[in-house]
Tab-separated table of C-alpha atoms in Angstrom:
chain	number	residue	atom	x	y	z
A	1	MET	CA	20.421	25.231	-143.820
A	2	ILE	CA	23.056	24.778	-147.265
A	3	ILE	CA	21.914	27.532	-149.792
A	4	ASP	CA	24.331	26.156	-151.956
A	5	CYS	CA	27.707	23.879	-152.264
A	6	ALA	CA	29.933	24.201	-155.553
A	7	TYR	CA	33.239	23.212	-156.557
A	8	TYR	CA	35.260	25.257	-158.769
A	9	LYS	CA	38.361	24.670	-160.843
A	10	ASP	CA	40.165	26.561	-163.432
A	11	GLY	CA	37.834	29.391	-163.144
A	12	HIS	CA	34.579	27.440	-163.671
A	13	ARG	CA	31.858	25.687	-161.585
A	14	ALA	CA	32.036	22.010	-162.077
A	15	ASP	CA	28.513	21.142	-161.583
A	16	GLU	CA	25.234	23.014	-162.184
A	17	GLY	CA	23.596	21.752	-158.809
A	18	ALA	CA	24.773	21.562	-155.341
A	19	VAL	CA	27.284	19.046	-154.456
A	20	PRO	CA	26.941	16.791	-151.465
A	21	LEU	CA	29.123	17.720	-148.486
A	22	GLU	CA	31.245	14.512	-148.572
A	23	GLU	CA	31.757	14.696	-152.199
A	24	ALA	CA	32.686	18.556	-151.796
A	25	ALA	CA	35.415	17.533	-149.563
A	26	ALA	CA	36.710	14.977	-151.369
A	27	ARG	CA	37.241	17.045	-154.339
A	28	CYS	CA	39.292	19.463	-152.182
A	29	SER	CA	42.264	17.183	-153.055
A	30	GLU	CA	41.775	17.638	-156.573
A	31	GLY	CA	42.960	21.378	-156.775
A	32	GLY	CA	40.594	24.116	-157.203
A	33	PHE	CA	38.350	24.915	-154.224
A	34	VAL	CA	34.686	24.497	-152.636
A	35	TRP	CA	32.265	27.181	-151.812
A	36	LEU	CA	29.684	25.988	-149.078
A	37	GLY	CA	27.049	28.661	-148.271
A	38	LEU	CA	25.088	28.126	-145.162
A	39	PHE	CA	22.055	30.138	-143.798
A	40	GLU	CA	21.694	30.270	-139.881
A	41	PRO	CA	22.692	26.373	-139.667
A	42	GLY	CA	21.786	24.549	-136.398
A	43	GLU	CA	24.385	23.094	-133.887
A	44	GLU	CA	23.934	19.400	-135.852
A	45	GLU	CA	24.542	20.674	-139.410
A	46	LEU	CA	27.279	22.885	-138.319
A	47	ALA	CA	28.910	20.152	-136.444
A	48	GLN	CA	28.547	17.624	-139.471
A	49	VAL	CA	30.488	20.701	-141.858
A	50	GLN	CA	33.071	20.851	-138.954
A	51	ASN	CA	33.747	17.033	-138.966
A	52	VAL	CA	33.843	16.857	-143.111
A	53	PHE	CA	35.952	19.850	-143.405
A	54	GLY	CA	38.104	19.447	-140.272
A	55	LEU	CA	37.435	22.817	-138.885
A	56	HIS	CA	38.973	24.025	-135.752
A	57	GLU	CA	36.515	23.709	-132.841
A	58	LEU	CA	37.215	27.151	-131.347
A	59	ALA	CA	36.640	28.533	-134.926
A	60	VAL	CA	33.056	26.836	-135.302
A	61	GLU	CA	32.201	28.085	-131.820
A	62	ASP	CA	33.412	31.538	-132.780
A	63	ALA	CA	31.251	31.574	-136.113
A	64	GLN	CA	28.258	30.744	-133.884
A	65	ASN	CA	28.291	33.829	-132.076
A	66	ILE	CA	26.766	37.260	-133.029
A	67	HIS	CA	29.841	39.785	-133.089
A	68	LEU	CA	29.565	43.744	-133.175
A	69	ARG	CA	32.661	44.170	-135.205
A	70	PRO	CA	34.472	42.605	-138.018
A	71	LYS	CA	37.685	40.549	-137.396
A	72	ILE	CA	39.939	38.048	-138.967
A	73	GLU	CA	41.534	34.951	-136.912
A	74	THR	CA	44.061	32.334	-138.380
A	75	TYR	CA	43.605	28.709	-137.085
A	76	GLU	CA	45.793	25.900	-137.523
A	77	GLY	CA	45.910	24.274	-141.213
A	78	ASP	CA	45.978	27.745	-142.888
A	79	VAL	CA	42.552	28.352	-142.207
A	80	ARG	CA	41.275	31.948	-141.539
A	81	LEU	CA	38.056	32.950	-139.993
A	82	VAL	CA	36.577	36.103	-141.276
A	83	ILE	CA	33.869	37.738	-139.285
A	84	LEU	CA	31.825	40.418	-141.311
A	85	ARG	CA	29.158	42.800	-139.890
A	86	THR	CA	26.408	43.152	-142.526
A	87	ALA	CA	23.478	45.896	-142.506
A	88	ARG	CA	20.452	46.800	-144.339
A	89	TYR	CA	18.537	50.131	-144.011
A	90	ASP	CA	14.815	49.609	-143.562
A	91	ASP	CA	13.205	52.239	-145.139
A	92	HIS	CA	9.704	51.679	-143.483
A	93	ALA	CA	10.894	51.542	-139.855
A	94	GLU	CA	13.477	54.181	-140.746
A	95	GLU	CA	16.357	52.264	-138.769
A	96	VAL	CA	19.403	49.858	-139.624
A	97	GLU	CA	19.016	45.996	-139.504
A	98	PHE	CA	22.264	44.189	-138.590
A	99	GLY	CA	23.678	40.760	-139.743
A	100	ASN	CA	26.570	38.735	-139.328
A	101	ILE	CA	28.819	36.478	-141.958
A	102	ALA	CA	31.450	34.394	-140.727
A	103	VAL	CA	33.634	33.119	-143.581
A	104	PHE	CA	36.055	30.095	-143.293
A	105	VAL	CA	38.946	30.719	-145.989
A	106	ALA	CA	41.611	27.945	-146.554
A	107	PRO	CA	43.228	27.140	-150.019
A	108	THR	CA	40.786	24.366	-150.633
A	109	PHE	CA	37.526	25.816	-149.620
A	110	VAL	CA	35.724	28.600	-148.640
A	111	ILE	CA	32.454	28.016	-146.222
A	112	THR	CA	30.062	30.876	-145.019
A	113	VAL	CA	27.744	30.910	-142.209
A	114	ARG	CA	25.376	33.756	-142.660
A	115	ARG	CA	23.058	35.092	-139.865
A	116	GLY	CA	20.319	37.676	-140.305
A	117	SER	CA	18.833	38.791	-143.592
A	118	PRO	CA	21.228	41.565	-145.095
A	119	SER	CA	23.812	40.743	-147.591
A	120	ARG	CA	22.338	37.633	-149.616
A	121	LEU	CA	25.669	36.140	-151.188
A	122	SER	CA	23.810	34.525	-154.071
A	123	GLU	CA	24.299	37.579	-156.033
A	124	ALA	CA	28.057	37.579	-155.041
A	125	ARG	CA	28.541	34.062	-156.105
A	126	GLN	CA	26.786	34.696	-159.802
A	127	ARG	CA	28.752	37.716	-160.171
A	128	LEU	CA	32.179	35.886	-159.356
A	129	GLU	CA	30.675	32.736	-161.501
A	130	GLN	CA	30.569	35.502	-164.535
A	131	ARG	CA	34.466	36.298	-164.470
A	132	PRO	CA	36.399	33.194	-164.633
A	133	GLU	CA	39.439	35.142	-164.464
A	134	LEU	CA	38.815	35.864	-160.641
A	135	LEU	CA	37.577	32.476	-160.133
A	136	ALA	CA	40.953	31.048	-161.305
A	137	ALA	CA	42.873	32.856	-158.605
A	138	GLY	CA	41.412	30.540	-156.131
A	139	SER	CA	39.603	30.633	-152.643
A	140	SER	CA	40.639	34.311	-152.093
A	141	SER	CA	38.546	35.279	-154.815
A	142	ALA	CA	35.337	34.193	-153.197
A	143	LEU	CA	36.307	35.969	-150.148
A	144	TRP	CA	36.650	39.193	-152.060
A	145	ALA	CA	33.585	38.534	-153.947
A	146	ILE	CA	31.891	38.161	-150.251
A	147	LEU	CA	33.446	41.428	-149.288
A	148	ASP	CA	32.476	43.410	-152.263
A	149	GLU	CA	28.834	42.487	-151.647
A	150	VAL	CA	28.745	43.415	-147.896
A	151	VAL	CA	30.660	46.858	-148.961
A	152	ASP	CA	28.056	47.505	-151.635
A	153	ASP	CA	25.414	47.043	-148.973
A	154	TYR	CA	26.898	49.495	-146.655
A	155	ALA	CA	25.923	52.455	-149.451
A	156	PRO	CA	22.064	52.545	-148.822
A	157	VAL	CA	22.839	52.351	-145.240
A	158	VAL	CA	24.656	55.512	-145.167
A	159	THR	CA	22.168	57.242	-147.502
A	160	GLY	CA	19.364	56.398	-145.105
A	161	LEU	CA	21.121	57.565	-142.198
A	162	GLU	CA	22.281	60.826	-143.915
A	163	ARG	CA	18.606	61.541	-144.694
A	164	ASP	CA	17.560	60.751	-141.033
A	165	ILE	CA	20.049	63.350	-139.656
A	166	ASP	CA	18.893	66.019	-142.303
A	167	GLU	CA	15.157	65.590	-141.347
A	168	ILE	CA	16.291	65.660	-137.195
A	169	GLU	CA	18.318	68.713	-138.336
A	170	ALA	CA	15.439	70.375	-140.108
A	171	THR	CA	12.926	69.777	-137.124
A	172	VAL	CA	15.372	71.385	-134.610
A	173	PHE	CA	16.282	74.365	-136.658
A	174	SER	CA	12.600	74.942	-137.513
A	175	GLY	CA	12.183	75.555	-133.271
A	176	ALA	CA	9.951	72.485	-132.893
A	177	VAL	CA	10.436	70.286	-130.128
A	178	ALA	CA	13.821	68.398	-130.515
A	179	PRO	CA	12.743	64.768	-131.184
A	180	THR	CA	14.865	63.277	-128.308
A	181	GLU	CA	13.841	59.699	-128.700
A	182	ARG	CA	14.670	59.716	-132.109
A	183	ILE	CA	18.016	61.760	-131.687
A	184	TYR	CA	19.035	58.963	-129.266
A	185	SER	CA	17.701	56.106	-131.573
A	186	LEU	CA	19.754	57.501	-134.482
A	187	ARG	CA	23.013	57.833	-132.411
A	188	ASN	CA	22.604	54.327	-131.623
A	189	GLU	CA	22.409	53.201	-135.164
A	190	ALA	CA	25.219	55.482	-136.359
A	191	THR	CA	27.387	53.876	-133.840
A	192	GLY	CA	26.532	50.303	-134.264
A	193	PHE	CA	27.143	51.047	-138.230
A	194	TYR	CA	30.762	52.553	-137.443
A	195	ARG	CA	31.524	49.489	-135.519
A	196	ALA	CA	30.397	47.753	-138.354
A	197	VAL	CA	32.514	49.514	-141.042
A	198	HIS	CA	35.656	50.843	-139.331
A	199	PRO	CA	37.373	47.610	-138.055
A	200	LEU	CA	36.647	46.169	-141.721
A	201	LEU	CA	39.424	48.367	-143.041
A	202	ALA	CA	42.035	46.287	-140.660
A	203	VAL	CA	40.279	43.044	-142.003
A	204	ILE	CA	40.956	44.005	-145.703
A	205	THR	CA	44.461	45.085	-144.812
A	206	SER	CA	45.413	41.523	-143.203
A	207	SER	CA	43.790	39.542	-146.171
A	208	ARG	CA	45.663	41.688	-148.664
A	209	SER	CA	48.929	41.068	-147.034
A	210	ARG	CA	48.477	37.257	-147.070
A	211	ARG	CA	46.967	37.038	-150.730
A	212	ARG	CA	46.877	38.792	-154.009
A	213	SER	CA	43.305	40.314	-154.105
A	214	PRO	CA	41.356	41.214	-157.177
A	215	PRO	CA	41.764	45.129	-157.542
A	216	SER	CA	38.178	46.038	-158.604
A	217	VAL	CA	37.270	44.709	-154.981
A	218	ILE	CA	39.768	46.634	-153.140
A	219	CYS	CA	38.684	49.807	-154.791
A	220	SER	CA	35.077	49.173	-153.539
A	221	ALA	CA	36.281	48.367	-150.339
A	222	ARG	CA	37.895	51.588	-149.944
A	223	CYS	CA	34.644	53.385	-150.458
A	224	CYS	CA	33.243	52.057	-147.155
A	225	ARG	CA	34.529	55.005	-145.080
A	226	PRO	CA	30.976	56.575	-143.913
A	227	THR	CA	30.773	60.206	-145.249
A	228	TRP	CA	27.813	61.292	-142.940
A	229	ARG	CA	28.386	63.669	-140.031
Protein backbone atom coordinates (compact mmCIF):
# COMPACT_ATOMS: atom_id res chain seq x y z
CA MET A 1 0.00 0.00 0.00
CA ILE A 2 1.31 3.46 -0.92
CA ILE A 3 1.34 5.71 2.15
CA ASP A 4 2.75 8.78 0.43
CA CYS A 5 4.64 9.75 -2.72
CA ALA A 6 6.13 13.24 -2.90
CA TYR A 7 8.53 15.16 -5.09
CA TYR A 8 11.03 17.49 -3.40
CA LYS A 9 13.12 20.18 -5.03
CA ASP A 10 15.18 23.06 -3.58
CA GLY A 11 14.25 22.00 -0.05
CA HIS A 12 10.47 22.01 -0.51
CA ARG A 13 7.66 19.62 -1.32
CA ALA A 14 6.22 20.42 -4.74
CA ASP A 15 2.66 19.12 -4.19
CA GLU A 16 0.34 18.81 -1.21
CA GLY A 17 -1.07 15.37 -2.08
CA ALA A 18 0.52 12.15 -3.22
CA VAL A 19 2.00 12.11 -6.74
CA PRO A 20 1.14 9.19 -9.10
CA LEU A 21 4.01 6.74 -9.60
CA GLU A 22 4.59 7.42 -13.30
CA GLU A 23 4.56 11.18 -12.77
CA ALA A 24 6.91 10.87 -9.82
CA ALA A 25 9.39 8.79 -11.85
CA ALA A 26 9.24 11.32 -14.71
CA ARG A 27 10.11 14.14 -12.32
CA CYS A 28 13.31 12.37 -11.29
CA SER A 29 14.95 13.87 -14.39
CA GLU A 30 14.08 17.43 -13.31
CA GLY A 31 16.41 17.57 -10.33
CA GLY A 32 15.40 17.07 -6.72
CA PHE A 33 14.18 13.66 -5.58
CA VAL A 34 11.08 11.55 -5.00
CA TRP A 35 10.23 9.93 -1.66
CA LEU A 36 7.83 7.01 -2.04
CA GLY A 37 6.60 5.31 1.13
CA LEU A 38 5.11 1.79 1.01
CA PHE A 39 3.61 -0.28 3.82
CA GLU A 40 3.56 -4.06 3.39
CA PRO A 41 3.05 -3.93 -0.41
CA GLY A 42 1.93 -6.99 -2.32
CA GLU A 43 4.04 -8.61 -5.04
CA GLU A 44 2.06 -6.92 -7.82
CA GLU A 45 2.40 -3.46 -6.32
CA LEU A 46 6.10 -3.92 -5.65
CA ALA A 47 6.62 -5.19 -9.21
CA GLN A 48 4.99 -2.00 -10.50
CA VAL A 49 7.36 0.13 -8.41
CA GLN A 50 10.29 -1.95 -9.67
CA ASN A 51 9.34 -1.34 -13.29
CA VAL A 52 8.62 2.37 -12.89
CA PHE A 53 11.86 3.17 -11.05
CA GLY A 54 14.07 0.52 -12.63
CA LEU A 55 14.99 -1.27 -9.41
CA HIS A 56 17.30 -4.27 -9.53
CA GLU A 57 15.46 -7.60 -9.30
CA LEU A 58 17.75 -8.94 -6.55
CA ALA A 59 17.31 -5.76 -4.51
CA VAL A 60 13.52 -6.03 -4.71
CA GLU A 61 13.69 -9.69 -3.72
CA ASP A 62 15.89 -8.77 -0.74
CA ALA A 63 13.46 -6.05 0.32
CA GLN A 64 10.63 -8.60 0.58
CA ASN A 65 12.47 -10.72 3.14
CA ILE A 66 12.47 -10.28 6.91
CA HIS A 67 16.01 -9.58 8.17
CA LEU A 68 17.33 -10.03 11.70
CA ARG A 69 20.17 -7.54 11.23
CA PRO A 70 20.56 -4.15 9.50
CA LYS A 71 22.73 -4.09 6.40
CA ILE A 72 23.56 -2.03 3.32
CA GLU A 73 24.03 -3.23 -0.26
CA THR A 74 24.94 -1.33 -3.44
CA TYR A 75 23.41 -2.16 -6.80
CA GLU A 76 23.91 -0.88 -10.34
CA GLY A 77 22.81 2.65 -11.12
CA ASP A 78 24.15 4.01 -7.81
CA VAL A 79 21.20 2.53 -5.91
CA ARG A 80 21.75 1.49 -2.32
CA LEU A 81 19.48 -0.86 -0.38
CA VAL A 82 19.53 -0.15 3.34
CA ILE A 83 17.82 -2.68 5.60
CA LEU A 84 16.80 -1.39 9.04
CA ARG A 85 15.38 -3.35 11.97
CA THR A 86 12.67 -1.46 13.83
CA ALA A 87 11.60 -2.11 17.41
CA ARG A 88 8.80 -1.14 19.79
CA TYR A 89 8.30 -2.09 23.43
CA ASP A 90 4.80 -3.41 24.20
CA ASP A 91 4.09 -2.39 27.80
CA HIS A 92 1.01 -4.61 28.10
CA ALA A 93 2.72 -7.78 26.85
CA GLU A 94 6.10 -6.76 28.32
CA GLU A 95 7.93 -7.77 25.17
CA VAL A 96 9.70 -6.23 22.17
CA GLU A 97 7.92 -6.12 18.80
CA PHE A 98 10.18 -6.02 15.75
CA GLY A 99 9.67 -4.84 12.18
CA ASN A 100 11.67 -4.10 9.02
CA ILE A 101 12.23 -1.12 6.77
CA ALA A 102 13.92 -1.57 3.40
CA VAL A 103 15.14 1.74 1.96
CA PHE A 104 16.11 2.11 -1.70
CA VAL A 105 18.29 5.21 -1.99
CA ALA A 106 19.44 6.80 -5.25
CA PRO A 107 20.35 10.40 -6.10
CA THR A 108 16.86 10.95 -7.55
CA PHE A 109 14.63 8.86 -5.28
CA VAL A 110 14.07 7.23 -1.90
CA ILE A 111 11.68 4.28 -1.67
CA THR A 112 10.78 2.83 1.72
CA VAL A 113 9.17 -0.59 2.15
CA ARG A 114 7.95 -0.93 5.73
CA ARG A 115 6.84 -4.18 7.33
CA GLY A 116 5.47 -4.40 10.87
CA SER A 117 3.99 -1.70 13.07
CA PRO A 118 7.12 -0.18 14.71
CA SER A 119 8.45 3.11 13.34
CA ARG A 120 5.89 5.09 11.40
CA LEU A 121 7.76 7.23 8.92
CA SER A 122 5.07 9.90 8.48
CA GLU A 123 6.48 11.82 11.44
CA ALA A 124 10.02 11.59 10.04
CA ARG A 125 8.76 12.97 6.74
CA GLN A 126 6.89 15.82 8.44
CA ARG A 127 9.92 16.82 10.50
CA LEU A 128 12.15 16.81 7.44
CA GLU A 129 9.66 18.93 5.46
CA GLN A 130 9.94 21.54 8.21
CA ARG A 131 13.71 21.80 7.64
CA PRO A 132 14.28 22.94 4.04
CA GLU A 133 18.01 23.34 4.65
CA LEU A 134 18.25 19.56 5.16
CA LEU A 135 15.83 18.68 2.37
CA ALA A 136 17.96 20.69 -0.04
CA ALA A 137 20.80 18.19 0.56
CA GLY A 138 18.90 15.68 -1.58
CA SER A 139 17.83 12.08 -1.10
CA SER A 140 20.44 11.45 1.58
CA SER A 141 18.49 13.78 3.89
CA ALA A 142 15.50 11.43 3.72
CA LEU A 143 17.69 8.44 4.62
CA TRP A 144 19.01 10.21 7.68
CA ALA A 145 15.51 11.30 8.72
CA ILE A 146 14.47 7.64 8.57
CA LEU A 147 17.52 6.57 10.57
CA ASP A 148 16.78 9.25 13.14
CA GLU A 149 13.21 7.98 13.55
CA VAL A 150 14.30 4.36 13.90
CA VAL A 151 16.98 5.21 16.47
CA ASP A 152 14.64 7.44 18.49
CA ASP A 153 12.23 4.51 18.76
CA TYR A 154 14.97 2.40 20.34
CA ALA A 155 15.05 4.51 23.53
CA PRO A 156 11.69 3.27 24.96
CA VAL A 157 12.78 -0.30 24.16
CA VAL A 158 15.95 0.13 26.23
CA THR A 159 13.88 1.59 29.08
CA GLY A 160 11.41 -1.31 28.95
CA LEU A 161 14.15 -3.96 28.92
CA GLU A 162 15.98 -2.29 31.80
CA ARG A 163 12.77 -2.25 33.83
CA ASP A 164 12.15 -5.94 33.12
CA ILE A 165 15.70 -6.83 34.16
CA ASP A 166 15.36 -4.86 37.41
CA GLU A 167 12.09 -6.65 38.22
CA ILE A 168 13.64 -10.08 37.62
CA GLU A 169 16.67 -9.19 39.76
CA ALA A 170 14.40 -8.06 42.57
CA THR A 171 12.49 -11.34 42.38
CA VAL A 172 15.64 -13.48 42.42
CA PHE A 173 17.32 -11.65 45.30
CA SER A 174 14.13 -11.67 47.36
CA GLY A 175 14.49 -15.42 47.70
CA ALA A 176 11.44 -16.22 45.62
CA VAL A 177 11.46 -18.88 42.92
CA ALA A 178 13.39 -17.63 39.88
CA PRO A 179 11.06 -16.93 36.93
CA THR A 180 12.95 -19.24 34.56
CA GLU A 181 10.58 -18.86 31.63
CA ARG A 182 10.59 -15.06 31.89
CA ILE A 183 14.40 -14.99 32.13
CA TYR A 184 14.67 -17.11 28.97
CA SER A 185 12.16 -14.92 27.14
CA LEU A 186 13.92 -11.72 28.19
CA ARG A 187 17.27 -13.11 27.09
CA ASN A 188 15.85 -13.76 23.62
CA GLU A 189 14.38 -10.24 23.44
CA ALA A 190 17.66 -8.65 24.52
CA THR A 191 19.58 -10.72 21.96
CA GLY A 192 17.15 -9.77 19.21
CA PHE A 193 17.42 -6.11 20.10
CA TYR A 194 21.22 -6.27 20.14
CA ARG A 195 21.17 -7.76 16.65
CA ALA A 196 18.96 -4.89 15.52
CA VAL A 197 21.12 -2.16 17.06
CA HIS A 198 24.77 -3.12 16.87
CA PRO A 199 25.11 -3.70 13.08
CA LEU A 200 23.39 -0.35 12.53
CA LEU A 201 26.64 1.39 13.47
CA ALA A 202 28.35 -0.15 10.43
CA VAL A 203 25.44 0.90 8.19
CA ILE A 204 25.71 4.49 9.44
CA THR A 205 29.48 4.53 8.94
CA SER A 206 29.13 3.20 5.40
CA SER A 207 26.47 5.78 4.54
CA ARG A 208 28.54 8.62 5.97
CA SER A 209 31.53 7.62 3.85
CA ARG A 210 29.49 7.97 0.65
CA ARG A 211 27.62 11.21 1.28
CA ARG A 212 27.70 14.10 3.70
CA SER A 213 24.98 13.60 6.30
CA PRO A 214 23.10 15.98 8.60
CA PRO A 215 25.11 16.25 11.86
CA SER A 216 22.00 16.29 14.06
CA VAL A 217 21.06 12.82 12.87
CA ILE A 218 24.59 11.48 13.26
CA CYS A 219 24.55 12.60 16.88
CA SER A 220 21.28 10.75 17.53
CA ALA A 221 22.57 7.62 15.85
CA ARG A 222 25.58 7.50 18.18
CA CYS A 223 23.15 7.15 21.07
CA CYS A 224 21.87 3.80 19.83
CA ARG A 225 24.41 1.81 21.81
CA PRO A 226 22.46 -0.19 24.44
CA THR A 227 23.32 0.70 28.04
CA TRP A 228 21.47 -2.10 29.82
CA ARG A 229 23.33 -5.03 31.28
